[in-house]
CSV table of C-alpha atoms and ligand atoms in Angstrom, one decimal:
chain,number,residue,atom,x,y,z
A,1,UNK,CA,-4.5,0.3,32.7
A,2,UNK,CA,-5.5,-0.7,29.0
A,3,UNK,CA,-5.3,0.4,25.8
A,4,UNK,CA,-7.2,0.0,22.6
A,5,UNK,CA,-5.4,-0.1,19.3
A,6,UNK,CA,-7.6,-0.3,15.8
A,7,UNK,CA,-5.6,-1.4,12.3
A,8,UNK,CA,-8.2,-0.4,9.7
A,9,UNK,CA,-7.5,-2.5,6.7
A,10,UNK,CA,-9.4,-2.8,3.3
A,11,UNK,CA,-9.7,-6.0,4.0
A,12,UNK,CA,-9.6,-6.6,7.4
A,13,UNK,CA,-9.8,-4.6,11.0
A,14,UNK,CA,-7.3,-5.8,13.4
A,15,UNK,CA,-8.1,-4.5,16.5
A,16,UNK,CA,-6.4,-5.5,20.2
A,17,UNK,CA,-6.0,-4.7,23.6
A,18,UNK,CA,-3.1,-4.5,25.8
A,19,UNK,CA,-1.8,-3.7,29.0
A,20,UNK,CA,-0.3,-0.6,30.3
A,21,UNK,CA,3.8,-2.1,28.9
A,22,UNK,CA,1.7,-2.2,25.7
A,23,UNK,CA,2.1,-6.3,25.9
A,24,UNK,CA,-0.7,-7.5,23.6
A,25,UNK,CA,-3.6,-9.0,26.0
A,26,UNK,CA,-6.3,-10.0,23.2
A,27,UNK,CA,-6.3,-9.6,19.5
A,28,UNK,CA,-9.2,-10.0,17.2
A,29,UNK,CA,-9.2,-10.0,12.9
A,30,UNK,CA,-12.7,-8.5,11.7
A,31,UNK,CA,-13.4,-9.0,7.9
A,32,UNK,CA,-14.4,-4.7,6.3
A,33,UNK,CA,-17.4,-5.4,5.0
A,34,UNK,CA,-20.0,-2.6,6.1
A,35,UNK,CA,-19.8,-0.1,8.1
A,36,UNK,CA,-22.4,-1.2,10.8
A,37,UNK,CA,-21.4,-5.2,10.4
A,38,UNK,CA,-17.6,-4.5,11.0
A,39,UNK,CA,-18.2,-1.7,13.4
A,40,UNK,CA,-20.8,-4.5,15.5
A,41,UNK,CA,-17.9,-6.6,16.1
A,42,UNK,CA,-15.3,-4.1,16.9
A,43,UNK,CA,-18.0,-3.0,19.9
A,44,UNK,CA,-18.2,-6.4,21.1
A,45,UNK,CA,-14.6,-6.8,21.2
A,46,UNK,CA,-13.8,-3.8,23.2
A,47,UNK,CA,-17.0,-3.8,25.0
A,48,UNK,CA,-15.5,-6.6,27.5
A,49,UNK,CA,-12.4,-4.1,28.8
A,50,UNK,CA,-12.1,-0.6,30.6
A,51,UNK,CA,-9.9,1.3,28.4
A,52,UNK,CA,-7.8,4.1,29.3
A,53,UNK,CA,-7.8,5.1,25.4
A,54,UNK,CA,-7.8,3.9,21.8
A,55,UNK,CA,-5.6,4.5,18.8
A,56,UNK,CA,-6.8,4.2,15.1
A,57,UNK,CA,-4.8,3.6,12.5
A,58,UNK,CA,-7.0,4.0,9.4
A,59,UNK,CA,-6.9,3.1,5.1
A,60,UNK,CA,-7.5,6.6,3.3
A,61,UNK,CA,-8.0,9.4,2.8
A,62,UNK,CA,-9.2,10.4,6.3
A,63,UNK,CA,-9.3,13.5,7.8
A,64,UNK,CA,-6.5,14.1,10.1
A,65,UNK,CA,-6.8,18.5,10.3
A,66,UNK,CA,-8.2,19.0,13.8
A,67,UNK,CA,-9.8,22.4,12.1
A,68,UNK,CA,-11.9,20.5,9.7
A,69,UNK,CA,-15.2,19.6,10.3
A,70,UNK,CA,-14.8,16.3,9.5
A,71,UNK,CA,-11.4,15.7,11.2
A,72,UNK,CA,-11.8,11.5,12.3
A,73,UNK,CA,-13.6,11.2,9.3
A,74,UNK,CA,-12.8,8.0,6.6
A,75,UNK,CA,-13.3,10.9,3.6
A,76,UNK,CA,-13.4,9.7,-0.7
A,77,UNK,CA,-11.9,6.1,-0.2
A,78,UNK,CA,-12.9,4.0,-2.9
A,79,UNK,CA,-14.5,0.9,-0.5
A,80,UNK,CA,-17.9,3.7,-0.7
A,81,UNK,CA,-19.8,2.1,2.1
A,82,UNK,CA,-17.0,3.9,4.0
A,83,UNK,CA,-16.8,6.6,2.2
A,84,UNK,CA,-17.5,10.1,4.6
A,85,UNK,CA,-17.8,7.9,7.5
A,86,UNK,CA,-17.0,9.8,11.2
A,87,UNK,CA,-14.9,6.8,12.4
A,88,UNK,CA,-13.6,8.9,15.1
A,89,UNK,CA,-17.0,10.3,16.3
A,90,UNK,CA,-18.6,6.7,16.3
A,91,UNK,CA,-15.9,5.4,18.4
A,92,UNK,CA,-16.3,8.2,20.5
A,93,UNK,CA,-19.4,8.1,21.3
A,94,UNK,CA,-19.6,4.6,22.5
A,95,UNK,CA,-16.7,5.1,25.1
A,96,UNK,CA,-15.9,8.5,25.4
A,97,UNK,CA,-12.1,8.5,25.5
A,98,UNK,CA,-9.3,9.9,24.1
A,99,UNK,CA,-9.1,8.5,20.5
A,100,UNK,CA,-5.3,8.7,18.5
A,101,UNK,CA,-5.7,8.6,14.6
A,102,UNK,CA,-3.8,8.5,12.1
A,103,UNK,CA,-3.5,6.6,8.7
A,104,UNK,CA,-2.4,3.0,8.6
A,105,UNK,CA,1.0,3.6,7.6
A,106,UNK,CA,1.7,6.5,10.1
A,107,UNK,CA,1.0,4.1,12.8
A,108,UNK,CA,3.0,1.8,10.9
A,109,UNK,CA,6.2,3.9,11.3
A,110,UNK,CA,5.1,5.2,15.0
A,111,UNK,CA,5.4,1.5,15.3
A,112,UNK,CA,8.3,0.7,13.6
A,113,UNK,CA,10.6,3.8,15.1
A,114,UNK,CA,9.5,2.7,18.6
A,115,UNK,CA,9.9,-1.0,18.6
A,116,UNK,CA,10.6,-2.2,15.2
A,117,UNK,CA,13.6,-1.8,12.9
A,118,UNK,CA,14.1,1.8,13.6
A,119,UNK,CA,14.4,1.9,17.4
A,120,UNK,CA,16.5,3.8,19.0
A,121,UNK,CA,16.0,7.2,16.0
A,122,UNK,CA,14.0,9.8,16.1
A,123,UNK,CA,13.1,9.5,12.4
A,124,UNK,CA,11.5,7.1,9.8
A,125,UNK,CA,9.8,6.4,6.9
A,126,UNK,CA,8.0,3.0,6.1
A,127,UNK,CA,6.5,1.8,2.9
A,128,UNK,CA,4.2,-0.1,2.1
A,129,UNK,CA,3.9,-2.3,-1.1
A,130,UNK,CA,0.9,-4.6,-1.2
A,131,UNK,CA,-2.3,-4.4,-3.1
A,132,UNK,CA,-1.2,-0.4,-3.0
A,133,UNK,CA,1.5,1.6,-2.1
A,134,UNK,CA,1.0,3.9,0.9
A,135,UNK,CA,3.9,5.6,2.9
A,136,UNK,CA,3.4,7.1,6.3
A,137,UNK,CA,6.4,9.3,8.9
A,138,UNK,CA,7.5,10.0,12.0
A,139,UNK,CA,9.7,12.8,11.6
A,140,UNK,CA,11.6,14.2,15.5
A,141,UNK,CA,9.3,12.1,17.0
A,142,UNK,CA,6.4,13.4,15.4
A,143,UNK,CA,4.2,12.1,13.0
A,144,UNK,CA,4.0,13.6,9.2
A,145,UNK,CA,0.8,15.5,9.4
A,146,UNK,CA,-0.5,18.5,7.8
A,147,UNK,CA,-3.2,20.1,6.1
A,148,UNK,CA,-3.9,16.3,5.0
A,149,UNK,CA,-1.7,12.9,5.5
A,150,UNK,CA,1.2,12.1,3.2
A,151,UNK,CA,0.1,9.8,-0.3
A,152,UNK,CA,3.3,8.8,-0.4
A,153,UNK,CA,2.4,5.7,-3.0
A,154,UNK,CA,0.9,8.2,-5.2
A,155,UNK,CA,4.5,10.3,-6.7
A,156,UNK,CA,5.4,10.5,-10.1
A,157,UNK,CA,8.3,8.5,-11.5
A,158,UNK,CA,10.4,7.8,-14.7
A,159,UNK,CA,9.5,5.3,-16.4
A,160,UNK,CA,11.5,2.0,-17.2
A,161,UNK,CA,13.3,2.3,-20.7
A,162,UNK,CA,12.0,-1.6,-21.0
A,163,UNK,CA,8.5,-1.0,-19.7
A,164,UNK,CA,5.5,-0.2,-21.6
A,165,UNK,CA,2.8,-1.0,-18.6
A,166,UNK,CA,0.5,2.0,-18.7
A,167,UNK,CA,-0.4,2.3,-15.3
A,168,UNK,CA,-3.1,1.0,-13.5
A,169,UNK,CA,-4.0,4.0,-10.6
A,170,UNK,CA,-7.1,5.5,-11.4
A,171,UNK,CA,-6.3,8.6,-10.6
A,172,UNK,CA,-2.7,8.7,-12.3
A,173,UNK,CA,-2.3,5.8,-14.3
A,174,UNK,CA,1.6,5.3,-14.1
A,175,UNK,CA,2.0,7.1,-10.5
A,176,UNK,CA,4.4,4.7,-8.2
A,177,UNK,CA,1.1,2.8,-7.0
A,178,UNK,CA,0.0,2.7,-10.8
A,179,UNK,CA,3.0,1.1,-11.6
A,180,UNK,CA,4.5,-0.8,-8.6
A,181,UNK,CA,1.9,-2.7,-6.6
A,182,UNK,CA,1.2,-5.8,-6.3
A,183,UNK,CA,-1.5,-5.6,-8.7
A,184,UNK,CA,0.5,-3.6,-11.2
A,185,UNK,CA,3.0,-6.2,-10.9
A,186,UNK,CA,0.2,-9.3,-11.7
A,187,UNK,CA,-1.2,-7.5,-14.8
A,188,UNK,CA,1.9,-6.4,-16.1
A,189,UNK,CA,3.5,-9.4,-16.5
A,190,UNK,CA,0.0,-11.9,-16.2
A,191,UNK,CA,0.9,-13.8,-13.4
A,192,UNK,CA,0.4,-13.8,-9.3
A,193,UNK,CA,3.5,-11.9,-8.1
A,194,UNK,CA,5.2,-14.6,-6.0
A,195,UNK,CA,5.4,-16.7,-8.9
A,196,UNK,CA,7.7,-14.5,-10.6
A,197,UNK,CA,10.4,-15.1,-7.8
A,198,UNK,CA,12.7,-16.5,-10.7
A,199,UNK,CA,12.1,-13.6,-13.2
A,200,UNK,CA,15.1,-11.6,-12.7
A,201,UNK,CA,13.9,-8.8,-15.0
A,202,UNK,CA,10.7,-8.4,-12.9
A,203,UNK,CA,12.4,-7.0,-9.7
A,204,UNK,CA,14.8,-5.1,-11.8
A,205,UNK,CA,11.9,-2.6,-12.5
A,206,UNK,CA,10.4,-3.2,-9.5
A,207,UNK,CA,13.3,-2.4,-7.8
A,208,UNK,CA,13.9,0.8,-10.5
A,209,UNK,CA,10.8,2.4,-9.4
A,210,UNK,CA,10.9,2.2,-5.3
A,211,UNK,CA,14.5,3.4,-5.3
A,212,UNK,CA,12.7,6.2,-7.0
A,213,UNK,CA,10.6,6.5,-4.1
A,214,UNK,CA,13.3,5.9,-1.5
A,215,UNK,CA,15.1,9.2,-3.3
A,216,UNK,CA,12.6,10.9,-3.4
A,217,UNK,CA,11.5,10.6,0.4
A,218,UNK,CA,15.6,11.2,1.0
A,219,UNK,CA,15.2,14.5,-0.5
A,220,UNK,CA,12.6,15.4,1.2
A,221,UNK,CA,12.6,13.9,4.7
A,222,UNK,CA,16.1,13.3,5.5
A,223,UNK,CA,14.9,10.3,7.8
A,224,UNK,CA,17.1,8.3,9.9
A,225,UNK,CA,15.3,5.3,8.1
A,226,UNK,CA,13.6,3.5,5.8
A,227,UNK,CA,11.0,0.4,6.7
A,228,UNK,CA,10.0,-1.7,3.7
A,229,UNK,CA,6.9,-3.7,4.2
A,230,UNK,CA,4.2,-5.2,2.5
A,231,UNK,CA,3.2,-8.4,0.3
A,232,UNK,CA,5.6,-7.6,-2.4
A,233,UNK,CA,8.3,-6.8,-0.5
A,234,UNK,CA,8.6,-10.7,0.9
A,235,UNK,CA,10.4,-11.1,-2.1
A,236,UNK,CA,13.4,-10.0,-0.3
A,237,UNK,CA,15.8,-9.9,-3.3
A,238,UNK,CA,14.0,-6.5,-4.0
A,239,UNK,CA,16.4,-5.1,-0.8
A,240,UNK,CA,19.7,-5.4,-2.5
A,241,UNK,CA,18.6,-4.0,-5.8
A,242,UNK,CA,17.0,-1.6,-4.5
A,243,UNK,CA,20.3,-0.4,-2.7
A,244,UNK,CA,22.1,-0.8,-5.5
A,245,UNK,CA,19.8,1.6,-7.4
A,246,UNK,CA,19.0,3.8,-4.9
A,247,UNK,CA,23.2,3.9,-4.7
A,248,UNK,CA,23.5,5.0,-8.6
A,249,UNK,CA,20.6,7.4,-8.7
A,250,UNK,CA,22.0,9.5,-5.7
A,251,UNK,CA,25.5,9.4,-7.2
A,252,UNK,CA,26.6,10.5,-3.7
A,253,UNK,CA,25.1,13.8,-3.5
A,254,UNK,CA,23.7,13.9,-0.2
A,255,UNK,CA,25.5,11.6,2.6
A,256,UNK,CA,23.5,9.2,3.7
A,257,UNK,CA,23.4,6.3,6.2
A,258,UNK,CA,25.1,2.6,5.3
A,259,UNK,CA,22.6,1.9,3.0
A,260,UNK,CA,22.5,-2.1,4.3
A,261,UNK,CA,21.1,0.1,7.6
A,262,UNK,CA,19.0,2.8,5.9
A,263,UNK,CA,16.7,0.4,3.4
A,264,UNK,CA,15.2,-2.5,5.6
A,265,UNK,CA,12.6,-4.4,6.6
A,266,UNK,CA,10.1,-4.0,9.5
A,267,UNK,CA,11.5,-6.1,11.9
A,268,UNK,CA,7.5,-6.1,13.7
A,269,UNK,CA,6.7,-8.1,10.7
A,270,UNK,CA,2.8,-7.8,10.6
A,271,UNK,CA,2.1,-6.0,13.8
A,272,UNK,CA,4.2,-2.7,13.1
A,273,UNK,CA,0.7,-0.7,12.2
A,274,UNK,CA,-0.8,-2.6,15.8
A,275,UNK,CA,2.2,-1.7,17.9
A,276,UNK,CA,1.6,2.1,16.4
A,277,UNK,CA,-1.6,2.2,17.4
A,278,UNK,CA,-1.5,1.3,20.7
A,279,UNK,CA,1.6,3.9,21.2
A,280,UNK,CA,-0.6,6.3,19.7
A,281,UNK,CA,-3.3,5.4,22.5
A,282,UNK,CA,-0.8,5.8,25.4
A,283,UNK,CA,0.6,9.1,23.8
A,284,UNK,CA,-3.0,10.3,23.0
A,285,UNK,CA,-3.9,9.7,26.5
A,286,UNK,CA,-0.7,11.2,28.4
A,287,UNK,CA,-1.1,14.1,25.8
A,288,UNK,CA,-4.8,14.5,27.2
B,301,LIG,P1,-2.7,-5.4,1.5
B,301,LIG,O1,-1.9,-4.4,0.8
B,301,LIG,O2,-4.0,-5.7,0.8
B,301,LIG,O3,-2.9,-5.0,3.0
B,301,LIG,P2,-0.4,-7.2,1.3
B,301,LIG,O4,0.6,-6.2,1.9
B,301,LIG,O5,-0.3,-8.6,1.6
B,301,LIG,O6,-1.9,-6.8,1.6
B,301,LIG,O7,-0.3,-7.0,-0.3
B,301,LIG,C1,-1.0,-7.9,-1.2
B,301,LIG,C2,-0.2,-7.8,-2.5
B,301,LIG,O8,1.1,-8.2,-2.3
B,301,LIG,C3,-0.9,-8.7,-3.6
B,301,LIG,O9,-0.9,-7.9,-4.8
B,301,LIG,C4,0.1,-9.8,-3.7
B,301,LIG,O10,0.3,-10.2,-5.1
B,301,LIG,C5,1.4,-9.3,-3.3
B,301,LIG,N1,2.2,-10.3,-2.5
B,301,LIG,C6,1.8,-11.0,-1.4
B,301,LIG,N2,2.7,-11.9,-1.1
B,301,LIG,C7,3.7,-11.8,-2.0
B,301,LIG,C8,4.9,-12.5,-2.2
B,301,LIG,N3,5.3,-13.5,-1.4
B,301,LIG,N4,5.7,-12.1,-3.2
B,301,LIG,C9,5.3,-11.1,-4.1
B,301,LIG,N5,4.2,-10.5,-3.9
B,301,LIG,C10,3.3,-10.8,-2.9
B,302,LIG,ZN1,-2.0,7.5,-8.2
């Protein structure tokens, strides 16, 4: 028995197969460029192995509502060659078997709650902080879904008393992924972010704005956990700041776990989003 998993990246599709433990067989890492190039080799991958079913773990928007027309559909990303593409169908129709998607980052925590850093709970969060900011959830088991997938990168935050970046989302200028991504980060302060290792000041409003976040999913989620991932987030002093702030802005008004425990980072390192997709095929398939 073998399963299919598919990490769809801006940049890249990671895609692997593995046996029925979920042990990794064969792994291949497709540059995104078009539609019908990437798509080519994803078939030739596959093509060699009998799969029982595939999971997808997609960039966004999709469409995740299973009353919507274009449910498995890649919907108004930016990359436009994508843009309204039925990844689901297209997959589909070339092997015609049960198909698990989600976003990226909701495989990502499937991943991470499973067989990463939050194994063992029933409940977590996990973050991503790269080139944007994207947050996906498995929440009782279950992964956040509902009349669309959670934009968790996109909230609204205060701003730094010190800070007069404006913002550099498109949609919302100085929204968390206006503000605190990697390439907010660069044109901020006009250098590559890991050069700014020694600059304390940079990480103390980094670290100001994704405690932000980290309340704000509290509030709201109550999960068990919360996974830190992404380029940015290799700068590892971001974790105890982060506490610390997360810490202050709660003011203990809602108990929460040891926060050492609570704020970490995937312990799957790059593979959480692959591990989730593949647990997505086996559950898509025993679900069938
Ligand atoms: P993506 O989000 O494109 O999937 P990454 O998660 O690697 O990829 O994020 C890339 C972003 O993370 C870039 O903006 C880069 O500047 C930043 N980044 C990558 N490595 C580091 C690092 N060691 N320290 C700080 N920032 C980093
Ligand atoms: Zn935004």
């Amino acid at each position: 028995m073998k399963y299919g998993a598919i990490e769809a990246g801006g940049t890249k599709f990671v895609c692997a197969v593995s046996n029925e433990n979920l042990e990794i067989i064969e792994r291949v890492s497709i540059p995104t460029t078009t539609p019908d190039e990437t798509m080519k080799s994803v078939f030739e991958f596959f093509d060699k192995y009998n799969l029982e079913a595939i999971g997808i773990g997609s960039f966004g928007p999709i469409d995740v509502n299973r009353k919507s027309k274009t449910y498995g559909y890649i919907t108004t990303t930016p990359k436009l060659a994508w843009a309204n593409y039925n990844f689901v169908g297209i997959i589909k129709d070339r092997y015609n078997i049960p198909i698990g998607w989600t976003t990226d980052v909701n495989a990502a925590a499937l991943g991470e709650l499973k067989k990463g850093a939050a194994f063992g709970l029933q409940s977590c969060v996990y973050l991503t902080v790269g080139t944007g900011i994207g947050g996906g959830a498995v929440i009782n088991g279950q992964l956040l879904e509902g009349y669309g997938h959670p934009e968790m990168g996109h909230i609204l935050v205060r701003m730094h008393n010190n800070d007069k970046y404006e913002g550099a989302c498109p949609y919302h200028s100085n929204c968390l992924e206006g503000i605190a991504s990697g390439p907010a980060i660069e044109e901020r302060w006009g250098k590559k972010a890991y050069e700014l290792e020694e600059n304390k000041e940079v990480w103390k409003i980094e670290a100001f704005y994704l405690a932000q976040a980290v309340m704000t999913y509290t509030l709201i989620l109550s999960p068990e956990r919360i996974v830190l991932g992404g380029g940015v987030m290799k700068q590892r002093q971001l974790f105890p700041l982060i506490r610390k702030e997360v810490e202050q802005l709660m003011k203990k008004y809602v108990a929460m776990p040891n926060l050492d425990e609570y704020i970490v980072p995937p312990a799957l390192g790059d593979n959480s989003a692959i591990m989730g997709c593949l647990l997505l095929a086996q559950k898509t398939n025993e679900n069938v």
